[in-house]
PDB file of C-alpha atoms and ligand atoms in Angstrom:
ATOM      1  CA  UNK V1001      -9.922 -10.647  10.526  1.00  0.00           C
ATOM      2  CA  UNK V1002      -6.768  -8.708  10.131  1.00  0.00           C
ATOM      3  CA  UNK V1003      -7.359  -4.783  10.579  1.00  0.00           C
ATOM      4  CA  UNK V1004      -6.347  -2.706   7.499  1.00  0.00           C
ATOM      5  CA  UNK V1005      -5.980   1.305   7.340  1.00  0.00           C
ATOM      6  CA  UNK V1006      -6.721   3.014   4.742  1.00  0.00           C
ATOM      7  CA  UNK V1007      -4.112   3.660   2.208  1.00  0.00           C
ATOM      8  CA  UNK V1008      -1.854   0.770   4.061  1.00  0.00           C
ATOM      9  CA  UNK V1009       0.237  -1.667   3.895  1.00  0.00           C
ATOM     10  CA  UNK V1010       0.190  -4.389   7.124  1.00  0.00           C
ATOM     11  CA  UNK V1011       3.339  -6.457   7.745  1.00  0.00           C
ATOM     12  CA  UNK V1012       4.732  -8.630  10.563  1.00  0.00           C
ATOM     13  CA  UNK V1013       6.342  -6.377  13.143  1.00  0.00           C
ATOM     14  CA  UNK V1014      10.446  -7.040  13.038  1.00  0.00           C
ATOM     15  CA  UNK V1015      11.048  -7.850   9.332  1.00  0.00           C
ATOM     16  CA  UNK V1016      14.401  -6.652   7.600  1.00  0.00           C
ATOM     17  CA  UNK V1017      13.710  -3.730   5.610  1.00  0.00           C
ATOM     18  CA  UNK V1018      14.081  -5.845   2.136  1.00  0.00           C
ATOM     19  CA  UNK V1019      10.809  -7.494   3.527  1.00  0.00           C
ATOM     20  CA  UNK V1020       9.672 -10.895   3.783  1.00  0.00           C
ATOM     21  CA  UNK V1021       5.542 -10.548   4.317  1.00  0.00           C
ATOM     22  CA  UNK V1022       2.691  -8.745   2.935  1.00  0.00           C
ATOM     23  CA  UNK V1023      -0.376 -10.186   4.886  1.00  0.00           C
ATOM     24  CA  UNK V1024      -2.782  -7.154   3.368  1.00  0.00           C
ATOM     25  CA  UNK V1025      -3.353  -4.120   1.701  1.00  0.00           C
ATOM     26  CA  UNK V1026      -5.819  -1.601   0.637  1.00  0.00           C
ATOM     27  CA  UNK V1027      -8.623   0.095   3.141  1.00  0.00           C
ATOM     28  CA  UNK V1028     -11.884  -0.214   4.104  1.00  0.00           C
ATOM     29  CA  UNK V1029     -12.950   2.870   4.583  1.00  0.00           C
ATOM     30  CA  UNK V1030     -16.570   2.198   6.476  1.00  0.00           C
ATOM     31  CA  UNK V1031     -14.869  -0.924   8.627  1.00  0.00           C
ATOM     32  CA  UNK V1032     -11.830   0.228  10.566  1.00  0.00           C
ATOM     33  CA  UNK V1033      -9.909   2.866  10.721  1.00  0.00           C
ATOM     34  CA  UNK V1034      -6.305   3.195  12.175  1.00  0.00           C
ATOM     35  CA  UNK V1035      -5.403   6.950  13.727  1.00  0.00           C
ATOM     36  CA  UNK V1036      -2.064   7.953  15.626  1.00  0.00           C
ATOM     37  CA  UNK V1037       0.895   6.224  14.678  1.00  0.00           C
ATOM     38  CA  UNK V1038       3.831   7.818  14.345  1.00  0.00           C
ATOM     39  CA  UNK V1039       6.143   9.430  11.339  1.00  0.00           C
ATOM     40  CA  UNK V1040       7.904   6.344   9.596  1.00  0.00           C
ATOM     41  CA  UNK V1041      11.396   7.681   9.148  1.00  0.00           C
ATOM     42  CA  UNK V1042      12.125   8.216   4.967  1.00  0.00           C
ATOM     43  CA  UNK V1043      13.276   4.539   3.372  1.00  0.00           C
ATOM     44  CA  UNK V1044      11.811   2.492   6.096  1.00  0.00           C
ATOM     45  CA  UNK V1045       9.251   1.345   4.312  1.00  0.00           C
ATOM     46  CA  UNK V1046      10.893   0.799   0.431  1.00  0.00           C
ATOM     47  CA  UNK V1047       7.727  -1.369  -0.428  1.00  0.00           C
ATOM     48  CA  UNK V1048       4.967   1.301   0.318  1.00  0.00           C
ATOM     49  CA  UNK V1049       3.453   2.729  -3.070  1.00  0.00           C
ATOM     50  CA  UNK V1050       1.383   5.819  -3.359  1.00  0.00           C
ATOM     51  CA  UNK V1051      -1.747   5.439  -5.643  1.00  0.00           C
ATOM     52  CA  UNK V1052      -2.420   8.891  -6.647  1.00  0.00           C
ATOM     53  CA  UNK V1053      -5.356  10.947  -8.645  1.00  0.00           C
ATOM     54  CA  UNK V1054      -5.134  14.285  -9.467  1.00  0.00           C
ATOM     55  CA  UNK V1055      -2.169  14.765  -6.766  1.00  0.00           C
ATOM     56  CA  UNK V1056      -4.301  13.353  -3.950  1.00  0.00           C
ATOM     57  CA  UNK V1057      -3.689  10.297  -2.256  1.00  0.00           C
ATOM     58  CA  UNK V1058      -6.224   7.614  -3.595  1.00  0.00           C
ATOM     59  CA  UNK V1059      -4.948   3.815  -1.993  1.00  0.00           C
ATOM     60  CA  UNK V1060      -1.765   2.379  -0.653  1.00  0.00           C
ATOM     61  CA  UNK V1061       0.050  -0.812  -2.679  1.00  0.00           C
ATOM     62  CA  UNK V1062       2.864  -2.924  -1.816  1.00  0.00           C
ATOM     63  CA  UNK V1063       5.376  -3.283  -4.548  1.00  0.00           C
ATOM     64  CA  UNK V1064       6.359  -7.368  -4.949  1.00  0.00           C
ATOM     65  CA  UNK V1065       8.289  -7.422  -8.152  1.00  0.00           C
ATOM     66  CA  UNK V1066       9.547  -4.072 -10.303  1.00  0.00           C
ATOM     67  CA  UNK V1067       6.955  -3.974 -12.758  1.00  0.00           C
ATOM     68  CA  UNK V1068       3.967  -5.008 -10.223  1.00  0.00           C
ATOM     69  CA  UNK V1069       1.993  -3.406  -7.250  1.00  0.00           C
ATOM     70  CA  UNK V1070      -0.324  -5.212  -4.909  1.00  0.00           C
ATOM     71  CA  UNK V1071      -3.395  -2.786  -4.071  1.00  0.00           C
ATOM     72  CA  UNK V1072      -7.194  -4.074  -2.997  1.00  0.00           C
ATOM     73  CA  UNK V1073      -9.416  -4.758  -5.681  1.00  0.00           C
ATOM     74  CA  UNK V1074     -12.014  -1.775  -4.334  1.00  0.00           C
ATOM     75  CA  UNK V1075      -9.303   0.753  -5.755  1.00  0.00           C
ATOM     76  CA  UNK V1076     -10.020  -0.173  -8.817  1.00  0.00           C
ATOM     77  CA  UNK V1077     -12.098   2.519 -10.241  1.00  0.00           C
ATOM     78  CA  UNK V1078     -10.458   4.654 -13.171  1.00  0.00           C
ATOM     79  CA  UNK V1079      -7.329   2.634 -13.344  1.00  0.00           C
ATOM     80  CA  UNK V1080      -5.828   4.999 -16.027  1.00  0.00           C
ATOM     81  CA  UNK V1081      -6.337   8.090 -14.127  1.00  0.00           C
ATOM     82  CA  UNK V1082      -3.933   7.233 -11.445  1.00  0.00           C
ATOM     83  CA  UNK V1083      -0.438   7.546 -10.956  1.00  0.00           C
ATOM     84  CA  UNK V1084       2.162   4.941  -8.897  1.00  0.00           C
ATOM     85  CA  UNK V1085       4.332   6.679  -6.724  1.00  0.00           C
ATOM     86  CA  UNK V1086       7.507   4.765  -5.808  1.00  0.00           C
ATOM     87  CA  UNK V1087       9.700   5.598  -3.137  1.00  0.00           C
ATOM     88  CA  UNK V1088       7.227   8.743  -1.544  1.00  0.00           C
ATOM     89  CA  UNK V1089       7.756  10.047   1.576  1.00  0.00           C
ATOM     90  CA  UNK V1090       5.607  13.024   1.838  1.00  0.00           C
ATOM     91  CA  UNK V1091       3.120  13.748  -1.190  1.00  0.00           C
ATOM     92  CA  UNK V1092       3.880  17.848  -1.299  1.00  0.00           C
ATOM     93  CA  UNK V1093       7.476  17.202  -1.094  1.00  0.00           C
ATOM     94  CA  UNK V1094      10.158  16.533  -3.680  1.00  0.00           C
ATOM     95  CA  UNK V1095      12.538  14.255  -1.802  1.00  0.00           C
ATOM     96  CA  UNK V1096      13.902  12.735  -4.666  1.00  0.00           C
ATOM     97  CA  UNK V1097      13.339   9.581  -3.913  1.00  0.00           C
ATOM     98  CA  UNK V1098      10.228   9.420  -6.301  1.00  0.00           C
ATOM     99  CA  UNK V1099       9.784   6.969  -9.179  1.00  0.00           C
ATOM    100  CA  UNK V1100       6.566   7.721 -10.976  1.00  0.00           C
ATOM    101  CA  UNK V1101       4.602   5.312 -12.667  1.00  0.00           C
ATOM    102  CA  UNK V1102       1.464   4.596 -14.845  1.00  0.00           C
ATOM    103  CA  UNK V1103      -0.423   1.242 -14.999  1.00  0.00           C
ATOM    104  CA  UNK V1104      -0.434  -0.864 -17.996  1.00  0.00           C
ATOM    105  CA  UNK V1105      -2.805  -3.676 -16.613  1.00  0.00           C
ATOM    106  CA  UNK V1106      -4.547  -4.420 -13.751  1.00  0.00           C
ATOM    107  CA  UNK V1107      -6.233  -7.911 -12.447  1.00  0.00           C
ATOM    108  CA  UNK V1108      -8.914  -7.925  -9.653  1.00  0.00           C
ATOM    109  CA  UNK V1109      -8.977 -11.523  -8.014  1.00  0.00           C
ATOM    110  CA  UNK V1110     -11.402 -13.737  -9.670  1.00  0.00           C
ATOM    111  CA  UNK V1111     -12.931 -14.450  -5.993  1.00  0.00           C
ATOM    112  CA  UNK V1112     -13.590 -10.636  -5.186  1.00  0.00           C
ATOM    113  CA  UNK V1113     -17.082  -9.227  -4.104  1.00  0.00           C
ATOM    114  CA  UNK V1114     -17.666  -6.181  -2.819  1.00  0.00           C
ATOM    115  CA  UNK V1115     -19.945  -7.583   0.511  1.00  0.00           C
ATOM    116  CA  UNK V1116     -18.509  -8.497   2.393  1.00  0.00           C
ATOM    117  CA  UNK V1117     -15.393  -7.818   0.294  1.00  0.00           C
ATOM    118  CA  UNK V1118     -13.939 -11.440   0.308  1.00  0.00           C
ATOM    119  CA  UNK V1119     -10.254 -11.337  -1.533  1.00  0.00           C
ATOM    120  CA  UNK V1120     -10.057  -7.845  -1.864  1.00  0.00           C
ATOM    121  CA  UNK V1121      -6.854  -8.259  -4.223  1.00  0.00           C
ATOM    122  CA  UNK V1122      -5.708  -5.931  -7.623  1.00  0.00           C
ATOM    123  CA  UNK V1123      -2.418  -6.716  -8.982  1.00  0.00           C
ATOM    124  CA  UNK V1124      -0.928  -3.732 -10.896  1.00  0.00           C
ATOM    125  CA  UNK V1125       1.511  -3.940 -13.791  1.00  0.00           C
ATOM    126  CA  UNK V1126       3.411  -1.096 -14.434  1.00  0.00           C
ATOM    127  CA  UNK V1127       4.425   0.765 -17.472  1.00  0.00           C
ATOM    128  CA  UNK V1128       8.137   0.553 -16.603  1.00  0.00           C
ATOM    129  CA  UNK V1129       9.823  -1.654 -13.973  1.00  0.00           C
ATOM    130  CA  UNK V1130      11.059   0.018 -10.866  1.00  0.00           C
ATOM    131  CA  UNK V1131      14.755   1.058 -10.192  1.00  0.00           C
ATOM    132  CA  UNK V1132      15.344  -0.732  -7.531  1.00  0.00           C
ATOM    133  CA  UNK V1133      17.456   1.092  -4.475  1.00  0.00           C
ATOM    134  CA  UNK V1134      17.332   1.756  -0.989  1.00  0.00           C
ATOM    135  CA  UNK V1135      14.227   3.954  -1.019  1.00  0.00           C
ATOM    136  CA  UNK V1136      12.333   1.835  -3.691  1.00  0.00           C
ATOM    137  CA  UNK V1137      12.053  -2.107  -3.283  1.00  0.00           C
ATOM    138  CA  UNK V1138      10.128  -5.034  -3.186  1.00  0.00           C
ATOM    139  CA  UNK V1139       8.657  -7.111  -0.092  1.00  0.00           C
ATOM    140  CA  UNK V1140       7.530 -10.865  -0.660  1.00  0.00           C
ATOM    141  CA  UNK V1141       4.398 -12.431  -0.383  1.00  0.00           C
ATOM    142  CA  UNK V1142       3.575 -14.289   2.974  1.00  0.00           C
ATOM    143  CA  UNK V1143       1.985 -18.040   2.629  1.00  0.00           C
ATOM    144  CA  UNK V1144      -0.101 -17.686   5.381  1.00  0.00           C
ATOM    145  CA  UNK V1145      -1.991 -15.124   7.747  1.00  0.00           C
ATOM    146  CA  UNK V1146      -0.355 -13.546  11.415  1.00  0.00           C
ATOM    147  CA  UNK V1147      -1.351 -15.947  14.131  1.00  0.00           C
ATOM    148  CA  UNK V1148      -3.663 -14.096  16.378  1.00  0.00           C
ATOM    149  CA  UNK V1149      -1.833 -11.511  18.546  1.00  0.00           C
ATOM    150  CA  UNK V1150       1.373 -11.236  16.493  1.00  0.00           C
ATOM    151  CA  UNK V1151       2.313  -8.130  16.239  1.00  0.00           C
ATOM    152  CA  UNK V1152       2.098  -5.809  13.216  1.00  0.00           C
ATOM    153  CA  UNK V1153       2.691  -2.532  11.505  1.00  0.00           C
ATOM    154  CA  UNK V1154       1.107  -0.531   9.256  1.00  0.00           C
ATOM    155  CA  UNK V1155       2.208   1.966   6.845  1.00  0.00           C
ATOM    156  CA  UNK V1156       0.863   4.623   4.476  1.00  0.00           C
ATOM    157  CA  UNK V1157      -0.827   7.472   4.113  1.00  0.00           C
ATOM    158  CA  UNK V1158      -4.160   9.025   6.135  1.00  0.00           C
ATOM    159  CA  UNK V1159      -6.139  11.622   6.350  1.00  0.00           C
ATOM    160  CA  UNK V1160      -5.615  12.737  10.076  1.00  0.00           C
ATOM    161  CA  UNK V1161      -3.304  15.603  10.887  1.00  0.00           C
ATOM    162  CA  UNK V1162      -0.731  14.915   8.573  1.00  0.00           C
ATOM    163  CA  UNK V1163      -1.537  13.597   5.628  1.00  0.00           C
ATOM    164  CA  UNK V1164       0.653  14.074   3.436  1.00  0.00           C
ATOM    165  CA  UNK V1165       3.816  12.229   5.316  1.00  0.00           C
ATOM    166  CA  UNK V1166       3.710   8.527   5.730  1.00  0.00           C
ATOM    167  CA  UNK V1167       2.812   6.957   8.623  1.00  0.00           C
ATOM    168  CA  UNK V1168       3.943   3.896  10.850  1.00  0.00           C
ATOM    169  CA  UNK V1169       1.165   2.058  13.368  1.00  0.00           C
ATOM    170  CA  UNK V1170       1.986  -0.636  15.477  1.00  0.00           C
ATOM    171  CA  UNK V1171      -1.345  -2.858  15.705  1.00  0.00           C
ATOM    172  CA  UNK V1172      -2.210  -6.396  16.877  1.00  0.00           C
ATOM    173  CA  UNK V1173      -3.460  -9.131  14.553  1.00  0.00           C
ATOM    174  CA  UNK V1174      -7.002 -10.508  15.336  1.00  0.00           C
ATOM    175  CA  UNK V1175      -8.096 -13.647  13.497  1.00  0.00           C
TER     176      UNK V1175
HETATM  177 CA1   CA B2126       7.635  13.203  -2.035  1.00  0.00          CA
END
């Protein structure tokens, strides 16, 4: 089982920035939660995407290509209300970093169910490809799971403390 936080991303401790592993996304908000962590520093995490509603922080994504996000399939819910964030830091703050996005199509795995949420998985395709840079870019999909006990981290956004600044957690992969 590999532990997820809400609003995260979970990747192989020690990869280059550019990225070479997504091994999960998404939440599950009545399964495990992550708290702590630490501020990630602003362009450390160039894959992380925002999924916003009405300004609030809604679920995490991974970007993999420009024009497409990797979210869970449970954040599916009123697609067209939300808006991609690219290259966020904090979600009150105009870094100018941002790239805002809408979706133009979204497809849940054909293998998702909500108990006891098997393949969890929502691509995204966005209006408008991302500018790529060194606050906004992709990270590549892994073949495989972590091993058991490889170390991980975890970025996005919570809803502990601060909130509105993303987040790093170091955590340990279980299988
Ligand atoms: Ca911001």
């Amino acid at each position: 089982m590999i532990i997820l936080a809400p609003f995260s991303t979970l990747v192989p401790v020690g990869i280059p920035l550019s990225g070479t592993w997504v091994t999960g996304i998404g939440g599950f908000p009545n399964v495990h939660r992550i708290i702590g962590g630490r501020s990630c520093f602003l362009g450390s995490r160039p894959y992380q995407v925002a999924l916003l509603r009405n300004g609030r922080i809604y679920c995490g994504g991974s970007l993999i290509a420009p024009k497409w996000v990797l979210t869970a399939a449970h954040c599916g819910r009123r697609i067209s209300s939300l808006q991609v964030h690219l290259g966020d830091y904090n979600l009150r703050v105009n870094e100018g970093t941002e790239q805002i996005r809408r979706i133009r199509n979204f497809f849940v795995h054909p293998g998702y169910n909500l108990r006891p949420r098997d393949n969890d998985f929502m691509l995204l395709e966005l209006d408008a490809p991302a500018q790529l840079n060194n606050y906004v870019n992709t990270i590549n999909l892994t073949t495989s799971c972590p091993s058991p006990g490889t170390r991980c981290s975890v970025s996005g956004w919570g809803t502990i403390k601060s909130p509105q600044s993303m987040g790093c957690w170091d955590v340990e992969g279980r299988g």
